[in-house]
Coordinates of C-alpha atoms and ligand atoms in Angstrom, one line a residue:
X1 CA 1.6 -46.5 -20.0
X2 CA 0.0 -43.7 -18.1
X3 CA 2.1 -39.9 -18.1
X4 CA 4.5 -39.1 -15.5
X5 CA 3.9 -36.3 -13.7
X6 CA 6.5 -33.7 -14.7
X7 CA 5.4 -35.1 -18.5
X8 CA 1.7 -34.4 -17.0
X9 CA 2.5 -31.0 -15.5
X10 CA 4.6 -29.8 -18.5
X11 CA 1.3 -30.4 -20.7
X12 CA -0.8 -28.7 -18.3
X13 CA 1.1 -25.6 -18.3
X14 CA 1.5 -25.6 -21.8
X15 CA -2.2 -25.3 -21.9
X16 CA -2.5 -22.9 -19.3
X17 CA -0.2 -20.4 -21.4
X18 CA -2.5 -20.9 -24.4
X19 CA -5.5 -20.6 -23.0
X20 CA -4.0 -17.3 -21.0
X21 CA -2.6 -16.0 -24.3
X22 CA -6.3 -16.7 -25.9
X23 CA -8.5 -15.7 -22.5
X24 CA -6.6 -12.9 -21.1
X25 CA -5.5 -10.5 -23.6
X26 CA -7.3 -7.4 -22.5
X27 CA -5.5 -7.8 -19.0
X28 CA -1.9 -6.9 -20.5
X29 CA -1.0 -3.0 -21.7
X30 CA -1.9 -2.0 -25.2
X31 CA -3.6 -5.2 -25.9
X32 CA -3.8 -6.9 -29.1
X33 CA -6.7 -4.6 -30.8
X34 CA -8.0 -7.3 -33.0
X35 CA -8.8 -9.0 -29.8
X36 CA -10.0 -6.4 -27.5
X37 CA -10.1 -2.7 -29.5
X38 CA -10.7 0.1 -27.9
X39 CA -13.7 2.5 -28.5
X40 CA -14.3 5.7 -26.8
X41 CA -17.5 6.0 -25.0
X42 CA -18.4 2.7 -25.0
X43 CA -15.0 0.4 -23.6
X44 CA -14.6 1.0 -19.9
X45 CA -11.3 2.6 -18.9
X46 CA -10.6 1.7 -15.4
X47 CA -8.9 3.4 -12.7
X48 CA -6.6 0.5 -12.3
X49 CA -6.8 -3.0 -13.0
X50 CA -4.6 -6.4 -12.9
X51 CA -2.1 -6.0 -15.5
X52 CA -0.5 -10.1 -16.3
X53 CA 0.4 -12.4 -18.9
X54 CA 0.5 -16.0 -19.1
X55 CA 3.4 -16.0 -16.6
X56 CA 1.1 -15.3 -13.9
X57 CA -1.5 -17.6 -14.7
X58 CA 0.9 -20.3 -15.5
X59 CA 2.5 -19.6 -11.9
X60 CA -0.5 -19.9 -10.3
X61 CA -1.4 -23.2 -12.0
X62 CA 2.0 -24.5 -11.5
X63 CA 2.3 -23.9 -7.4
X64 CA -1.9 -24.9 -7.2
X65 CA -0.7 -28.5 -8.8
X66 CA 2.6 -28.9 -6.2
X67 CA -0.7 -28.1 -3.5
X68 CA 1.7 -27.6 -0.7
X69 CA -1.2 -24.6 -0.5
X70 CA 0.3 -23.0 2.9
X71 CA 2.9 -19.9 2.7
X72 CA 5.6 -22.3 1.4
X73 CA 8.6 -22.1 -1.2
X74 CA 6.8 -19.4 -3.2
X75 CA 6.3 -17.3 -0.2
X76 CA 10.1 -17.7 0.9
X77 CA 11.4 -17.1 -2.6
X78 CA 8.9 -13.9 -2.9
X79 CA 9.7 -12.6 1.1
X80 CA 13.5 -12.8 0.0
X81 CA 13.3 -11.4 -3.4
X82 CA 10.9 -8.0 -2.3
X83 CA 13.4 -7.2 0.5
X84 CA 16.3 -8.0 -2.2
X85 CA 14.4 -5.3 -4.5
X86 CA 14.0 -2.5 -1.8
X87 CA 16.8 -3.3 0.0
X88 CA 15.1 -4.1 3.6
X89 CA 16.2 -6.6 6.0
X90 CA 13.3 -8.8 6.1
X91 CA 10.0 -8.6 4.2
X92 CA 6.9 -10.7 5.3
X93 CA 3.6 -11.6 3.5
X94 CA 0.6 -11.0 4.8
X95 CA -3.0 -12.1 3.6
X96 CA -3.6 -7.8 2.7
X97 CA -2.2 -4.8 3.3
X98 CA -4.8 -4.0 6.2
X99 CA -3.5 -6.8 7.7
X100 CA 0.2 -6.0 7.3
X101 CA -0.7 -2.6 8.8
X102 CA -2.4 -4.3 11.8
X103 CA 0.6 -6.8 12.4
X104 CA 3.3 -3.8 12.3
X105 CA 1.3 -2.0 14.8
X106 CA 0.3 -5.0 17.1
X107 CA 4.4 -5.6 16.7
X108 CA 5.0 -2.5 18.2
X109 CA 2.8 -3.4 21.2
X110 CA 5.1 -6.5 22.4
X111 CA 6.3 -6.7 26.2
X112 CA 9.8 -8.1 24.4
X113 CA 10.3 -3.9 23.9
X114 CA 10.7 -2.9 26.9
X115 CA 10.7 0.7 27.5
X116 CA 9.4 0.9 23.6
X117 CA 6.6 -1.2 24.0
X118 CA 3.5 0.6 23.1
X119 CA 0.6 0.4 25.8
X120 CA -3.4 0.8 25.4
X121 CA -3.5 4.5 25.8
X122 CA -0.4 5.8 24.0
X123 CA -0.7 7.5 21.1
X124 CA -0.1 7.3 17.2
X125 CA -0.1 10.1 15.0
X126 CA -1.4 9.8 11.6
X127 CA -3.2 12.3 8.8
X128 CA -6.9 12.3 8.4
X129 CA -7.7 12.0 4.8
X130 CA -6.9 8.8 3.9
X131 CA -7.6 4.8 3.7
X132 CA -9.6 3.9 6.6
X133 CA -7.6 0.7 8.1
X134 CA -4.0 3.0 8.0
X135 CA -5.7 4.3 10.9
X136 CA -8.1 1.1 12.6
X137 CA -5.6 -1.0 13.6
X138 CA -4.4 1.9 15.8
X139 CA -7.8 1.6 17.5
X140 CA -7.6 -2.1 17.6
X141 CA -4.5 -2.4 19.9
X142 CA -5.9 0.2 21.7
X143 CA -3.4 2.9 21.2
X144 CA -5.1 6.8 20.1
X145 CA -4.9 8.0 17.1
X146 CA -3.8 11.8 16.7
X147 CA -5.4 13.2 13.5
X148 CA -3.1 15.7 11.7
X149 CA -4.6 17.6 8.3
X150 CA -3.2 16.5 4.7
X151 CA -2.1 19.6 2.0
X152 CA -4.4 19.4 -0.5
X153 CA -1.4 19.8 -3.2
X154 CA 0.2 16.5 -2.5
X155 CA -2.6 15.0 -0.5
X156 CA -0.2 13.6 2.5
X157 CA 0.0 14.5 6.1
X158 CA 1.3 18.0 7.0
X159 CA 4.6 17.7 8.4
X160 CA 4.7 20.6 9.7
X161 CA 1.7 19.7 12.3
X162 CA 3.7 16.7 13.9
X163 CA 5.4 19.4 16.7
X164 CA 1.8 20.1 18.0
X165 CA 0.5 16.6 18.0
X166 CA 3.2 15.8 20.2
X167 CA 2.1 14.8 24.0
X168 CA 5.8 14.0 26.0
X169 CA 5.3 10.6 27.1
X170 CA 1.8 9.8 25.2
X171 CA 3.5 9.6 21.6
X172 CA 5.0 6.6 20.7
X173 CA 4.6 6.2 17.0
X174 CA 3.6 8.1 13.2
X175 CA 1.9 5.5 11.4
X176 CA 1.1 7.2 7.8
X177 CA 0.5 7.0 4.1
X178 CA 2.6 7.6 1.0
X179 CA -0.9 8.8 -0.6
X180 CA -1.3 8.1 -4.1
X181 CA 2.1 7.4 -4.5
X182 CA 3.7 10.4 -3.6
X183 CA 5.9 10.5 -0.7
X184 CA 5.2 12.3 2.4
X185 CA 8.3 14.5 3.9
X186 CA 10.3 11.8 5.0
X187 CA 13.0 14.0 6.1
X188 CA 10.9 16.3 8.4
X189 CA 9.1 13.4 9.6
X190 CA 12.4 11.1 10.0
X191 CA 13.8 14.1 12.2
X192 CA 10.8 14.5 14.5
X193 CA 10.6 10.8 14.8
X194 CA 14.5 10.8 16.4
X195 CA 14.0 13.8 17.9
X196 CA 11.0 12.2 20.3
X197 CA 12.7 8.8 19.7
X198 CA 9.4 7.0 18.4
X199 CA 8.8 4.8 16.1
X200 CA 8.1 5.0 12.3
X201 CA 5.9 3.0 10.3
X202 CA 5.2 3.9 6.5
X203 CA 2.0 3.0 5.1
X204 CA 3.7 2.2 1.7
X205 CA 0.7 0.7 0.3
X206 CA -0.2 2.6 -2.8
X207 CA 3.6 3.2 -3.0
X208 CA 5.8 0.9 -3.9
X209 CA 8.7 1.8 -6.4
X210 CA 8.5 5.5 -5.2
X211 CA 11.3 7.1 -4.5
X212 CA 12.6 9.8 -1.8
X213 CA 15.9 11.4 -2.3
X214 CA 16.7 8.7 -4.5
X215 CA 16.1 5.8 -1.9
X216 CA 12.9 3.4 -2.0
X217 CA 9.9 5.0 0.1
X218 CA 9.2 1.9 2.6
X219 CA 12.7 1.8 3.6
X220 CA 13.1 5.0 6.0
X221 CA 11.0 4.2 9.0
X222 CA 11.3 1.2 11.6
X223 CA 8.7 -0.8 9.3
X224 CA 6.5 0.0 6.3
X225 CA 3.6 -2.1 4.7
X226 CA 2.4 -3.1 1.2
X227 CA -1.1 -4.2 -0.3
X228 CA -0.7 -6.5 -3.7
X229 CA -4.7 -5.8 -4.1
X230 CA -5.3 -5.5 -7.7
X231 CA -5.4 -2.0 -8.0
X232 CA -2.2 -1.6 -6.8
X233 CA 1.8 -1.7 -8.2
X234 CA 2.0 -5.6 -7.9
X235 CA -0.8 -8.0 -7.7
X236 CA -1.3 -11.4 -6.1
X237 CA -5.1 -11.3 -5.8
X238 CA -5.0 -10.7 -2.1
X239 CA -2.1 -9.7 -0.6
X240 CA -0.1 -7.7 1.6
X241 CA 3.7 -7.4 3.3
X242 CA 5.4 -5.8 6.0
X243 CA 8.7 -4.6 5.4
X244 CA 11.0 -5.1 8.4
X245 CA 13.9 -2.0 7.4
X246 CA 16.5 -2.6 10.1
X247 CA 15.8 -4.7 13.1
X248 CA 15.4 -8.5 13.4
X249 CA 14.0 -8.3 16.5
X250 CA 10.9 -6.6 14.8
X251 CA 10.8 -9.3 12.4
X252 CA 10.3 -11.8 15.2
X253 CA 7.2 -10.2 16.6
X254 CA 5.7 -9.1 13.5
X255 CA 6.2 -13.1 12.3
X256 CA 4.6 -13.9 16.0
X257 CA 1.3 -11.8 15.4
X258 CA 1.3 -12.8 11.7
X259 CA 1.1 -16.4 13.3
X260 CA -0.8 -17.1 15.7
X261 CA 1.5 -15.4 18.6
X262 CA 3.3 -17.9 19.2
X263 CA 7.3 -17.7 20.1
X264 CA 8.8 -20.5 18.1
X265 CA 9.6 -19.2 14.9
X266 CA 9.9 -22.6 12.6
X267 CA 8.6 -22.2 9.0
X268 CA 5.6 -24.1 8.0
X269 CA 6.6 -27.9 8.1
X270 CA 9.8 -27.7 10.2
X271 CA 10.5 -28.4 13.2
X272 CA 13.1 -27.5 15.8
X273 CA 15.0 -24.6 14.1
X274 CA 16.0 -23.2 17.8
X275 CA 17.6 -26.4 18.6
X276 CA 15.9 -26.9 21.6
X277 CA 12.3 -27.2 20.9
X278 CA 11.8 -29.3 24.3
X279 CA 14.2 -26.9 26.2
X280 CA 12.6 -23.9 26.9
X281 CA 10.3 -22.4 30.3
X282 CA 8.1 -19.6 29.4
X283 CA 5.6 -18.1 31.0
X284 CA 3.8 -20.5 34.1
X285 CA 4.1 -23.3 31.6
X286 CA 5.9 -26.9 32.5
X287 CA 9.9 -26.8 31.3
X288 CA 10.3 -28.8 28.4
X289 CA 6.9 -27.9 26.8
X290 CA 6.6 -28.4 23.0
X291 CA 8.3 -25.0 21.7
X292 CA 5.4 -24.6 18.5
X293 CA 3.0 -24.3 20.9
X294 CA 4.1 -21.9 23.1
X295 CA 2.3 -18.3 22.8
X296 CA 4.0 -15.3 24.0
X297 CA 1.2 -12.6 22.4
X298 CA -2.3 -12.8 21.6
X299 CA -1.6 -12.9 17.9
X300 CA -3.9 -13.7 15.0
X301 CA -3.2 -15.9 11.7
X302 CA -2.8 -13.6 8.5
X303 CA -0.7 -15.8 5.9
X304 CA -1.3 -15.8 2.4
X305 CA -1.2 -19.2 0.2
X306 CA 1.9 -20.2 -1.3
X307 CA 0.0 -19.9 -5.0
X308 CA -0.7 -16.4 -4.6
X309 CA 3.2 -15.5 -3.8
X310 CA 3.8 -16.9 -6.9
X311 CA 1.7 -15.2 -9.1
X312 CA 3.8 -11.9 -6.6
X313 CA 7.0 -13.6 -8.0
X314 CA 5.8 -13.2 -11.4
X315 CA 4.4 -9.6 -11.1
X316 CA 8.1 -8.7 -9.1
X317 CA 10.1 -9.4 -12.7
X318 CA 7.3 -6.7 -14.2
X319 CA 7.7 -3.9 -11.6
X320 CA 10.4 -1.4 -12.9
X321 CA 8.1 -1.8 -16.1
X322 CA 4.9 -1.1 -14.2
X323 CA 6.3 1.6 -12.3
X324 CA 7.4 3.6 -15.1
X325 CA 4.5 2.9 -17.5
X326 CA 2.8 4.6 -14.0
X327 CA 5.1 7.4 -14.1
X328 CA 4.7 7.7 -18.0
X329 CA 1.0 7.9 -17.6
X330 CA 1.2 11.1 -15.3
X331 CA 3.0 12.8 -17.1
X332 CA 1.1 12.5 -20.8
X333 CA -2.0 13.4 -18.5
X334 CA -0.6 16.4 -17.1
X335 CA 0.9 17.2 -20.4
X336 CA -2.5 17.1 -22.2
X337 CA -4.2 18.7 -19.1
X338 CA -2.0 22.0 -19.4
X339 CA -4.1 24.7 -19.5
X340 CA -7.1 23.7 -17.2
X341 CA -5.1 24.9 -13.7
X342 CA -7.7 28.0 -13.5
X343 CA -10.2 25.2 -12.7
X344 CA -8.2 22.4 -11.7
X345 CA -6.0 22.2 -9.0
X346 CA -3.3 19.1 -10.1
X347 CA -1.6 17.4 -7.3
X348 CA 2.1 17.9 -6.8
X349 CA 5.1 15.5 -5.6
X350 CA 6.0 16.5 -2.2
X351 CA 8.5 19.1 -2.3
X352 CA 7.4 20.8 -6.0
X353 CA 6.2 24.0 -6.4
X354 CA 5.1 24.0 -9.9
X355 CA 4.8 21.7 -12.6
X356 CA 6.0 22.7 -16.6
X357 CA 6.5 20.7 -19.3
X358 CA 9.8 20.8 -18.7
X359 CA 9.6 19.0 -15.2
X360 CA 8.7 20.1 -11.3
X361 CA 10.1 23.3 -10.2
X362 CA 11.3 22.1 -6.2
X363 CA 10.9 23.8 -3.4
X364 CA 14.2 25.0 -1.4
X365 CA 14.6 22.6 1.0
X366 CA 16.8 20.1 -0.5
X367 CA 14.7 17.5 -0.9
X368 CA 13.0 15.4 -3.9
X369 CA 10.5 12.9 -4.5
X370 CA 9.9 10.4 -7.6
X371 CA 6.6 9.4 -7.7
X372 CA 5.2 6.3 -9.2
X373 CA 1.9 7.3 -9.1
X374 CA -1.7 5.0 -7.8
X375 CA -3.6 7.8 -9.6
X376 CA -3.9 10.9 -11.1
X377 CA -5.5 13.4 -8.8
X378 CA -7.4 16.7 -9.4
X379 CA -9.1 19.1 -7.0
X380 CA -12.2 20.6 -8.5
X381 CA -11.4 24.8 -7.6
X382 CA -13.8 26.2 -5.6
X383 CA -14.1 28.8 -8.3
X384 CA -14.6 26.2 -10.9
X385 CA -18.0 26.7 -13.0
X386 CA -18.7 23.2 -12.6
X387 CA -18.8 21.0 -9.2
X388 CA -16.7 17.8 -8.5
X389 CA -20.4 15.9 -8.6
X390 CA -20.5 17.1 -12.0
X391 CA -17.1 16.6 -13.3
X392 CA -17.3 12.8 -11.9
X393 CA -20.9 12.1 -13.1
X394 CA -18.9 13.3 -16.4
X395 CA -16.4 10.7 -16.4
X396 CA -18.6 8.1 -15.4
X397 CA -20.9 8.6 -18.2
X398 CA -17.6 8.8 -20.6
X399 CA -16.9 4.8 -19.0
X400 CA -13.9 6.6 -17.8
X401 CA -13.3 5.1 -13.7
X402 CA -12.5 7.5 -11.0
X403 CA -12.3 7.1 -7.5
X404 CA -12.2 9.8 -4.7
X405 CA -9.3 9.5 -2.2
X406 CA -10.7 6.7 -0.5
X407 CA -12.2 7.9 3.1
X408 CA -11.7 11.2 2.9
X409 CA -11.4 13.0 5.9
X410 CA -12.2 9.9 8.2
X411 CA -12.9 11.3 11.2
X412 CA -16.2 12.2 9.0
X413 CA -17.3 8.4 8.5
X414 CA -20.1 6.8 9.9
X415 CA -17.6 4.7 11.8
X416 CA -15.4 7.6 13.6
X417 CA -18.7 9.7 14.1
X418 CA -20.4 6.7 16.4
X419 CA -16.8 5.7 17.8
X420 CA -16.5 9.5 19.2
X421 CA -19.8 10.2 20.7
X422 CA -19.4 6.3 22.7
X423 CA -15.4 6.9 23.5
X424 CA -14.9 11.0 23.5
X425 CA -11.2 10.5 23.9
X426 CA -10.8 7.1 21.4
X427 CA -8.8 9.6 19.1
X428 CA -8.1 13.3 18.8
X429 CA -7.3 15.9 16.3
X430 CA -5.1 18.7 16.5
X431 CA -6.4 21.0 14.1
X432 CA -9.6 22.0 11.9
X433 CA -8.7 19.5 9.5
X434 CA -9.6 22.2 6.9
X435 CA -6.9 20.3 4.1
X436 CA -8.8 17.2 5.0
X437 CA -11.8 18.5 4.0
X438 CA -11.0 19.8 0.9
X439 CA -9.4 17.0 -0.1
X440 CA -13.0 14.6 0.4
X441 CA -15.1 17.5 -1.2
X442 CA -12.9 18.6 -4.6
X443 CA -10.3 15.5 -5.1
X444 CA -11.3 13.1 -7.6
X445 CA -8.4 10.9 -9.3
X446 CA -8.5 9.1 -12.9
X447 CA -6.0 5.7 -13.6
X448 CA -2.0 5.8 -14.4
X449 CA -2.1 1.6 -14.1
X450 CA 0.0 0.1 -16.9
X451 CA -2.8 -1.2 -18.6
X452 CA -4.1 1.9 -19.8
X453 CA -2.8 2.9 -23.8
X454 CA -2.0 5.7 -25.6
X455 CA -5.7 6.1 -27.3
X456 CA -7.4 5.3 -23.5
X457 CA -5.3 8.8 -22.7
X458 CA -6.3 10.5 -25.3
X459 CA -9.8 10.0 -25.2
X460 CA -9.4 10.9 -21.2
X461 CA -7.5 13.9 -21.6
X462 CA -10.3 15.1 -24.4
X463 CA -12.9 13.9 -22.2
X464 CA -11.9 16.4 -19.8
X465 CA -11.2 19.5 -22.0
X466 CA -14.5 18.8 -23.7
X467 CA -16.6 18.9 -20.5
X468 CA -14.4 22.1 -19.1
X469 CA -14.8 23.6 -22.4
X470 CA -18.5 23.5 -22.4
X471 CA -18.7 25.2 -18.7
Ligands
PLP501 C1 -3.0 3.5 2.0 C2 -3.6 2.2 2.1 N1 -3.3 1.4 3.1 C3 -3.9 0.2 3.3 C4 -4.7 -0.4 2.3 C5 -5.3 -1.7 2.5 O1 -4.9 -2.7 1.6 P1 -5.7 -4.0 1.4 O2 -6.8 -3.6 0.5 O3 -4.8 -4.9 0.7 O4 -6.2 -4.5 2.7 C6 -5.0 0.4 1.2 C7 -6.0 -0.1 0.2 O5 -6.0 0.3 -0.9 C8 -4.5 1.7 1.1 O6 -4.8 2.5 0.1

């Protein structure tokens, strides 16, 4: 008698755990050392990496055999349990985190807002150093983006620039990055933001599980976005979600461009959840025509599959872990780096002064930040005798991954250079930028990821003192 399929499936994922437990083991933190030991010099340490078990991989298996494929049960259960965890009234999954910044922005850009709406022409302020599609999906609805300079200490967008980016009735938004995990001055920002009533939406990205005055970062503005790339605090392959933080009605439009445009708002596979799905006249269109197909923006399709939410669900459970193992990871850096500030200029939290062993010294406003850090960043000094080219060609041939902060100052790249000279006004920039452009000549940062151990540390850390040392 052939095997039922729940016996079948049982099996299968029996088998799947083994063969994780026997394939993957150099994908979870301090991994079995008979199995995958480390040596210095010649074992890569990344800057980041997917950090799983067999849950994940089991997950995945398990949702790929119920093959309802399409953002299903797995993405409901994941949507509910990530707004659940940072305490947001909706959270959406995308396909990435580019494209949950291009949904919050096209949602900002719906006729349903009224006075609100934001038009072709209006503009957005962000900072310039940074990842390049915080800023192009600005550009792609057509809206301006205002370039304001990042501080070099904490690598986010000067706050205290936002007054003079302002244009009365041109602004209507701040679209920025928590860089690197470290907030950006959410209270400075929060005030200008009601002072000009525009809208906020936080880049939360390489951020989640950050914390700003004790609350989640993601969870101040009118939306924020997440990308569960594998380099980042949770992984699902491809990924991404927007994080709706008060209003439904932004959940509606952001759920529209995430789907095609259209105005119904049925999950996948139902059908009539408004209760009149043959009683509505929109637009020029004939009264009574089918609901699911009516379109009321020009919207785009950006869904995930239902396996890769639950390989999220898995990596949810894992985040408090992951995010301290992050945090834990900074600070045995920084710890073992002590010494090297005459040529190393260490990033700080937003709001710290100093750094000791003891903890950040804060600056008097009030304010504090928690950082669950994407990376540990250093600025090569100027008066350094050794140049960030060196120091990165040094860690490269130690096998040790850096990265520098992504696009640096973008208004630099290829793409932004060729954009101005066709469209002179496609963007502007309020000031020389000068932080910016230290931050893509000197910054280089080195992995916090969970995966890394103890001895991978170590052998960083000494890495580092060695090659200063011999300067
Ligand atoms: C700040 C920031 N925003 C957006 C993204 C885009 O995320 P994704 O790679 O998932 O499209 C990234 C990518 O790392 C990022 O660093």
């Amino acid at each position: 008698m052939s095997k039922s399929p729940t016996k079948l499936k049982a099996e299968i994922l029996r088998l799947t755990r083994e063969f994780s437990a026997a394939a993957h083991t150099a994908n979870r933190p301090g991994s079995d050392p008979q199995h995958a030991p480390f040596v210095p010099g010649q074992t890569t340490v990344p800057y980041a990496g997917r950090v799983f078990s067999e849950d994940e991989v089991a997950a995945a298996v398990s949702a790929t055999l119920d093959f309802w494929l399409t953002l299903g049960p797995e993405g409901d259960a994941f949507e509910n349990e990530l707004a659940a965890l940072l305490g947001v009234k909706k959270s959406i999954l995308v396909n990435s985190g580019s494209s949950a910044n291009l949904v919050a922005i096209a949602a900002l850009t719906s006729p349903k807002l009224g006075e609100r709406q934001l038009h072709p022409g209006d503009e957005v302020i962000t900072s310039a150093a940074g990842f390049p599609t915080t800023v192009a999906p600005i550009l792609q609805q057509g809206c301006v983006p205002v370039f304001i300079d990042n501080d070099p200490s904490t690598l986010n967008g000067r706050a205290d620039q936002l007054e003079a980016a302002f244009v009365p009735g041109k602004t209507k938004a701040v679209m920025m990055a928590h860089t690197l995990g470290n907030p950006f001055d959410l209270a400075a920002t929060l005030e200008f933001c009601r002072k000009h009533d525009l809208w906020l939406i936080e880049d939360n990205c390489d951020a989640l599980g950050c914390r700003y005055d004790g609350q989640f970062t993601g969870t101040f503005g009118d939306l924020s976005t997440q990308s569960f790339y594998p380099p980042h605090h949770l992984t699902m392959g491809e990924g991404g979600a927007i994080n709706v933080v008060r209003d439904m009605k932004l959940k509606m439009l952001a759920e529209s461009f995430r789907d095609w445009g259209r105005d119904c708002w049925c999950d996948s596979g139902k059908d009539d959840t408004c209760h009149k799905r043959f009683g509505w006249q929109l637009g020029d269109l004939p009264a009574g025509y089918d609901h699911k197909y009516i379109y009321s923006h020009l919207g785009y399709n950006l869904k995930p599959l239902d396996p890769q939410a639950a390989i999220g669900r898995q990596q949810l459970k894992k985040l408090t872990a992951f995010i301290h193992a992050r945090m834990d990871n900074w600070n045995y850096l920084r710890a073992a780096l002590a010494g090297l500030e005459g040529f190393i200029q260490f990033q700080l939290p937003t709001h710290a002064i100093a750094w000791s062993p003891q903890g950040f010294a804060w600056d008097n406003s009030g304010h504090q930040t928690e950082c669950s850090w994407f990376g540990f960043t250093m600025l090569v000094k100027k008066s350094a005798p050794f140049t960030r080219g060196e120091f990165v060609k040094c860690l490269a041939a130690a096998k040790i991954g850096s990265r520098m902060l992504f696009g640096g100052n973008l208004v630099r790249q290829p793409a932004f250079v060729s954009l101005r000279r066709q469209q002179p006004n496609a963007f502007r920039v309020t000031s020389d930028l000068a932080g910016a452009d230290r931050i893509m000549n000197e910054a280089v940062f080195i992995g916090t990821y969970p995966g890394l151990t103890r001895a991978m540390l170590d052998y960083m850390a000494d890495t580092i003192i060695k090659f200063v040392s011999s300067k």
